[in-house]
Short mmCIF file of C-alpha atoms and ligand atoms in Angstrom, two decimals:
data_model
loop_
_atom_site.label_atom_id
_atom_site.label_comp_id
_atom_site.label_asym_id
_atom_site.label_seq_id
_atom_site.Cartn_x
_atom_site.Cartn_y
_atom_site.Cartn_z
CA UNK A 1 127.38 89.05 124.57
CA UNK A 2 128.31 91.98 122.32
CA UNK A 3 127.15 95.44 123.18
CA UNK A 4 125.52 95.52 119.71
CA UNK A 5 123.58 92.23 119.67
CA UNK A 6 121.89 91.13 116.37
CA UNK A 7 118.36 90.00 117.12
CA UNK A 8 115.94 88.63 114.89
CA UNK A 9 112.44 89.44 116.04
CA UNK A 10 109.22 87.60 115.74
CA UNK A 11 107.12 90.58 115.02
CA UNK A 12 103.86 89.99 112.88
CA UNK A 13 101.25 92.57 112.23
CA UNK A 14 97.66 92.42 111.38
CA UNK A 15 96.46 92.35 107.67
CA UNK A 16 95.67 96.10 107.89
CA UNK A 17 96.79 98.74 110.52
CA UNK A 18 95.22 102.27 110.85
CA UNK A 19 97.88 104.71 110.48
CA UNK A 20 96.40 106.78 113.21
CA UNK A 21 98.38 104.67 115.76
CA UNK A 22 97.84 107.40 118.39
CA UNK A 23 94.06 107.64 118.14
CA UNK A 24 94.07 111.06 119.91
CA UNK A 25 96.90 112.71 117.90
CA UNK A 26 96.81 112.41 114.14
CA UNK A 27 99.86 114.62 113.84
CA UNK A 28 101.91 112.63 116.05
CA UNK A 29 100.76 109.34 114.34
CA UNK A 30 101.57 110.82 110.88
CA UNK A 31 104.98 111.63 111.90
CA UNK A 32 105.90 108.46 113.56
CA UNK A 33 104.45 106.42 110.70
CA UNK A 34 106.28 108.49 108.04
CA UNK A 35 109.53 107.71 109.85
CA UNK A 36 108.75 104.09 109.39
CA UNK A 37 107.87 104.60 105.74
CA UNK A 38 111.21 106.19 105.07
CA UNK A 39 113.39 103.47 106.78
CA UNK A 40 113.50 100.78 104.08
CA UNK A 41 115.13 103.34 101.91
CA UNK A 42 117.25 105.40 104.48
CA UNK A 43 118.69 102.08 106.29
CA UNK A 44 119.81 100.30 103.19
CA UNK A 45 121.46 103.56 102.16
CA UNK A 46 123.39 103.56 105.64
CA UNK A 47 124.36 99.87 105.00
CA UNK A 48 125.49 100.67 101.55
CA UNK A 49 127.73 103.52 102.97
CA UNK A 50 129.14 101.11 105.57
CA UNK A 51 130.01 98.58 102.83
CA UNK A 52 131.83 101.33 100.95
CA UNK A 53 133.85 102.30 104.04
CA UNK A 54 134.72 98.61 105.02
CA UNK A 55 137.80 98.35 102.86
CA UNK A 56 139.31 101.43 104.53
CA UNK A 57 138.82 100.17 107.93
CA UNK A 58 141.82 98.71 109.55
CA UNK A 59 140.85 98.09 113.22
CA UNK A 60 139.30 94.78 114.02
CA UNK A 61 136.95 96.24 116.71
CA UNK A 62 135.78 98.82 114.29
CA UNK A 63 135.15 96.12 111.58
CA UNK A 64 133.11 94.07 113.93
CA UNK A 65 131.19 97.26 115.09
CA UNK A 66 130.48 98.06 111.35
CA UNK A 67 129.11 94.49 110.62
CA UNK A 68 126.94 94.67 113.74
CA UNK A 69 125.58 98.22 112.82
CA UNK A 70 124.75 96.92 109.38
CA UNK A 71 122.98 93.80 110.59
CA UNK A 72 120.98 95.67 113.23
CA UNK A 73 119.88 98.19 110.58
CA UNK A 74 119.15 95.41 108.19
CA UNK A 75 116.78 93.88 110.74
CA UNK A 76 115.12 97.25 111.42
CA UNK A 77 114.04 98.04 107.95
CA UNK A 78 112.92 94.36 107.25
CA UNK A 79 110.71 94.46 110.10
CA UNK A 80 109.38 98.04 109.33
CA UNK A 81 108.69 96.79 105.74
CA UNK A 82 106.17 94.22 107.31
CA UNK A 83 104.67 97.03 109.39
CA UNK A 84 104.47 99.41 106.33
CA UNK A 85 102.82 96.67 104.05
CA UNK A 86 100.03 96.46 106.55
CA UNK A 87 99.67 100.16 106.56
CA UNK A 88 99.74 100.48 102.83
CA UNK A 89 97.23 97.86 102.02
CA UNK A 90 94.20 99.89 102.53
CA UNK A 91 94.72 103.31 103.73
CA UNK A 92 97.68 105.00 101.58
CA UNK A 93 97.26 104.13 97.84
CA UNK A 94 99.76 107.04 96.72
CA UNK A 95 102.47 105.96 98.94
CA UNK A 96 104.24 103.96 96.35
CA UNK A 97 105.01 107.16 94.38
CA UNK A 98 106.71 108.61 97.41
CA UNK A 99 108.45 105.43 98.16
CA UNK A 100 109.98 105.44 94.57
CA UNK A 101 111.04 109.09 95.00
CA UNK A 102 112.68 108.41 98.34
CA UNK A 103 114.42 105.28 97.10
CA UNK A 104 115.71 107.20 93.86
CA UNK A 105 116.90 110.07 96.37
CA UNK A 106 118.97 107.89 98.44
CA UNK A 107 120.36 105.85 95.58
CA UNK A 108 121.46 109.16 94.07
CA UNK A 109 123.30 109.97 97.16
CA UNK A 110 125.07 106.72 97.10
CA UNK A 111 126.26 107.07 93.28
CA UNK A 112 126.91 110.78 93.30
CA UNK A 113 128.36 111.87 96.70
CA UNK A 114 131.63 111.00 98.30
CA UNK A 115 132.18 108.41 100.92
CA UNK A 116 133.05 111.29 103.27
CA UNK A 117 129.74 112.94 102.59
CA UNK A 118 127.70 109.60 102.96
CA UNK A 119 129.62 108.77 106.23
CA UNK A 120 128.81 112.32 107.57
CA UNK A 121 125.23 111.86 106.54
CA UNK A 122 125.15 108.63 108.38
CA UNK A 123 126.64 110.27 111.51
CA UNK A 124 124.31 113.33 111.28
CA UNK A 125 121.30 111.05 111.17
CA UNK A 126 122.54 108.70 114.10
CA UNK A 127 123.32 111.69 116.33
CA UNK A 128 119.88 113.17 115.55
CA UNK A 129 117.95 109.87 116.14
CA UNK A 130 120.09 108.87 119.09
CA UNK A 131 119.26 112.14 120.90
CA UNK A 132 115.61 111.87 119.95
CA UNK A 133 115.64 108.28 121.42
CA UNK A 134 117.21 109.58 124.59
CA UNK A 135 114.67 112.29 124.80
CA UNK A 136 111.80 110.03 124.13
CA UNK A 137 113.24 107.43 126.76
CA UNK A 138 113.70 110.20 129.42
CA UNK A 139 110.62 112.45 129.17
CA UNK A 140 108.03 110.70 127.13
CA UNK A 141 105.96 107.63 127.58
CA UNK A 142 105.50 107.57 123.70
CA UNK A 143 104.32 104.31 122.91
CA UNK A 144 102.26 103.43 125.95
CA UNK A 145 99.05 103.88 124.16
CA UNK A 146 99.89 102.06 120.96
CA UNK A 147 98.88 98.52 120.18
CA UNK A 148 101.30 96.33 121.52
CA UNK A 149 103.32 94.87 118.56
CA UNK A 150 103.63 98.22 117.18
CA UNK A 151 104.90 99.90 120.27
CA UNK A 152 107.24 96.76 120.57
CA UNK A 153 108.57 97.36 117.07
CA UNK A 154 109.53 101.01 117.75
CA UNK A 155 110.91 100.33 121.19
CA UNK A 156 113.20 97.60 119.85
CA UNK A 157 114.44 99.78 117.09
CA UNK A 158 115.08 102.52 119.47
CA UNK A 159 117.00 100.64 121.95
CA UNK A 160 119.12 99.26 119.16
CA UNK A 161 119.86 102.82 117.88
CA UNK A 162 121.16 103.41 121.29
CA UNK A 163 123.25 100.17 121.21
CA UNK A 164 124.99 101.10 118.11
CA UNK A 165 125.22 104.88 118.84
CA UNK A 166 129.08 105.10 118.57
CA UNK A 167 129.58 103.30 115.18
CA UNK A 168 128.91 105.95 112.28
CA UNK A 169 130.67 108.40 114.50
CA UNK A 170 133.84 105.97 114.91
CA UNK A 171 133.96 104.93 111.32
CA UNK A 172 133.58 108.54 110.09
CA UNK A 173 136.61 109.49 112.26
CA UNK A 174 138.55 106.52 111.22
CA UNK A 175 137.94 106.62 107.64
CA UNK A 176 137.81 110.47 106.75
CA UNK A 177 137.71 112.58 109.85
CA UNK A 178 137.09 116.33 109.71
CA UNK A 179 135.10 118.13 112.40
CA UNK A 180 133.62 120.96 110.27
CA UNK A 181 132.73 118.65 107.36
CA UNK A 182 131.11 116.35 109.73
CA UNK A 183 128.95 119.15 111.21
CA UNK A 184 128.15 120.67 107.88
CA UNK A 185 127.16 117.50 105.97
CA UNK A 186 125.48 116.29 109.25
CA UNK A 187 123.31 119.14 109.61
CA UNK A 188 122.41 118.93 105.67
CA UNK A 189 121.57 115.33 106.51
CA UNK A 190 119.22 116.04 109.38
CA UNK A 191 117.43 118.78 107.29
CA UNK A 192 117.07 116.52 104.38
CA UNK A 193 115.67 113.59 106.53
CA UNK A 194 113.31 115.79 108.39
CA UNK A 195 112.20 117.31 105.15
CA UNK A 196 111.13 113.75 103.96
CA UNK A 197 109.36 112.92 107.27
CA UNK A 198 107.38 116.14 107.06
CA UNK A 199 106.42 115.68 103.52
CA UNK A 200 105.26 112.04 104.01
CA UNK A 201 103.31 112.91 107.20
CA UNK A 202 101.57 115.77 105.41
CA UNK A 203 100.50 113.44 102.70
CA UNK A 204 99.21 111.02 105.43
CA UNK A 205 97.13 113.77 107.02
CA UNK A 206 95.84 114.70 103.56
CA UNK A 207 94.79 111.12 102.79
CA UNK A 208 93.16 110.48 106.15
CA UNK A 209 91.46 113.46 107.27
CA UNK A 210 90.72 112.99 110.99
CA UNK A 211 87.36 112.97 112.44
CA UNK A 212 85.88 116.46 113.22
CA UNK A 213 86.67 116.85 116.91
CA UNK A 214 84.76 118.89 119.49
CA UNK A 215 86.09 122.31 120.30
CA UNK A 216 87.22 121.09 123.61
CA UNK A 217 89.05 118.10 122.12
CA UNK A 218 90.67 120.27 119.62
CA UNK A 219 91.82 122.77 122.17
CA UNK A 220 93.23 119.98 124.32
CA UNK A 221 95.08 118.55 121.33
CA UNK A 222 96.59 122.00 120.60
CA UNK A 223 97.57 122.51 124.15
CA UNK A 224 99.41 119.10 124.16
CA UNK A 225 101.18 119.78 120.85
CA UNK A 226 102.41 123.03 122.46
CA UNK A 227 103.49 121.41 125.64
CA UNK A 228 105.35 118.95 123.66
CA UNK A 229 107.11 121.49 121.43
CA UNK A 230 108.08 123.52 124.55
CA UNK A 231 109.40 120.30 126.25
CA UNK A 232 111.39 119.29 123.18
CA UNK A 233 112.95 122.85 122.95
CA UNK A 234 113.95 122.78 126.35
CA UNK A 235 115.26 119.23 126.66
CA UNK A 236 115.80 117.81 123.22
CA UNK A 237 117.29 120.88 121.48
CA UNK A 238 120.21 121.36 123.84
CA UNK A 239 121.09 117.57 123.49
CA UNK A 240 121.09 117.83 119.67
CA UNK A 241 122.95 121.12 119.86
CA UNK A 242 125.93 119.60 121.88
CA UNK A 243 126.40 117.14 118.90
CA UNK A 244 127.71 120.18 116.81
CA UNK A 245 130.36 120.82 119.44
CA UNK A 246 134.02 119.87 118.72
CA UNK A 247 134.16 117.85 121.98
CA UNK A 248 131.08 115.88 121.24
CA UNK A 249 131.33 112.04 121.41
CA UNK A 250 128.64 109.44 121.69
CA UNK A 251 131.07 107.42 123.68
CA UNK A 252 130.19 110.01 126.55
CA UNK A 253 126.50 109.05 126.43
CA UNK A 254 125.92 106.46 129.17
CA UNK A 255 123.69 103.35 128.55
CA UNK A 256 121.55 103.41 131.79
CA UNK A 257 120.26 100.45 133.79
CA UNK A 258 116.89 101.18 132.53
CA UNK A 259 117.97 101.03 128.92
CA UNK A 260 119.62 97.80 129.71
CA UNK A 261 116.53 96.37 131.14
CA UNK A 262 114.74 97.28 127.78
CA UNK A 263 117.73 95.80 125.82
CA UNK A 264 117.36 92.59 127.81
CA UNK A 265 113.79 92.52 127.26
CA UNK A 266 114.19 92.31 123.31
CA UNK A 267 117.11 89.76 123.64
CA UNK A 268 114.60 87.56 125.61
CA UNK A 269 111.94 88.03 123.08
CA UNK A 270 114.16 87.51 120.09
CA UNK A 271 114.10 84.38 117.81
CA UNK A 272 117.78 84.43 117.96
CA UNK A 273 120.51 86.65 119.10
CA UNK A 274 124.22 86.76 117.99
FE1 LIG B 301 117.76 101.59 112.59
FE1 LIG B 302 120.97 103.45 113.49
#
């Protein structure tokens, strides 16, 4: 089987989902949910970018990778749309306004920016997410406390991000190349993406004020947030920084036996795999 299998997943979600998927942590819930809300606009943008790059790709291996990357991303945003519909139904009435803005923003990038820029954006985003996924797999048990289908949606998505970690990098290199441009446009992409996540997360927190917490619970939550920030600074920041180095390559990132076990689990669970 290919290292980038295309799985069709059977996820179904309840009619309505409470956006506070981590009951004890509204901030973490809002950030994770905001990411999901961006994906039906961001991932089609990545697919459009790959489609534009395709005529410039001359290696059969890269053409296959490109097709598999796009197929995986296509499955991701479709599944996240189902999840988002369940979130939107009751709790987040103004979300449609954000979605229109996000959609317009990514359409604008496709229409007005060069292929090199859009490919560097794709790689900047992929490099960031791959390292956050590695950090999450290695240091956090992020989704242990989340309702099963939601946890599975994210875990399946995250493992596939690792499976296709080399594709945007290789296509950028093959079609355009240019280290300094990749880093400059890639860091712009990361700030752009994180800016959207923060904005939507703030809206979610405003729309759904959390219950008043006791002083002890509030203190514990702040302590947890500080510990997580410190862990991210020590562990995730160096991983992301290395992607800015001239010698960086996602080909050097190993796919561990534990990751393979997660990958196999979702192949098993899939309706079909090709
Ligand atoms: Fe994805
Ligand atoms: Fe991806």
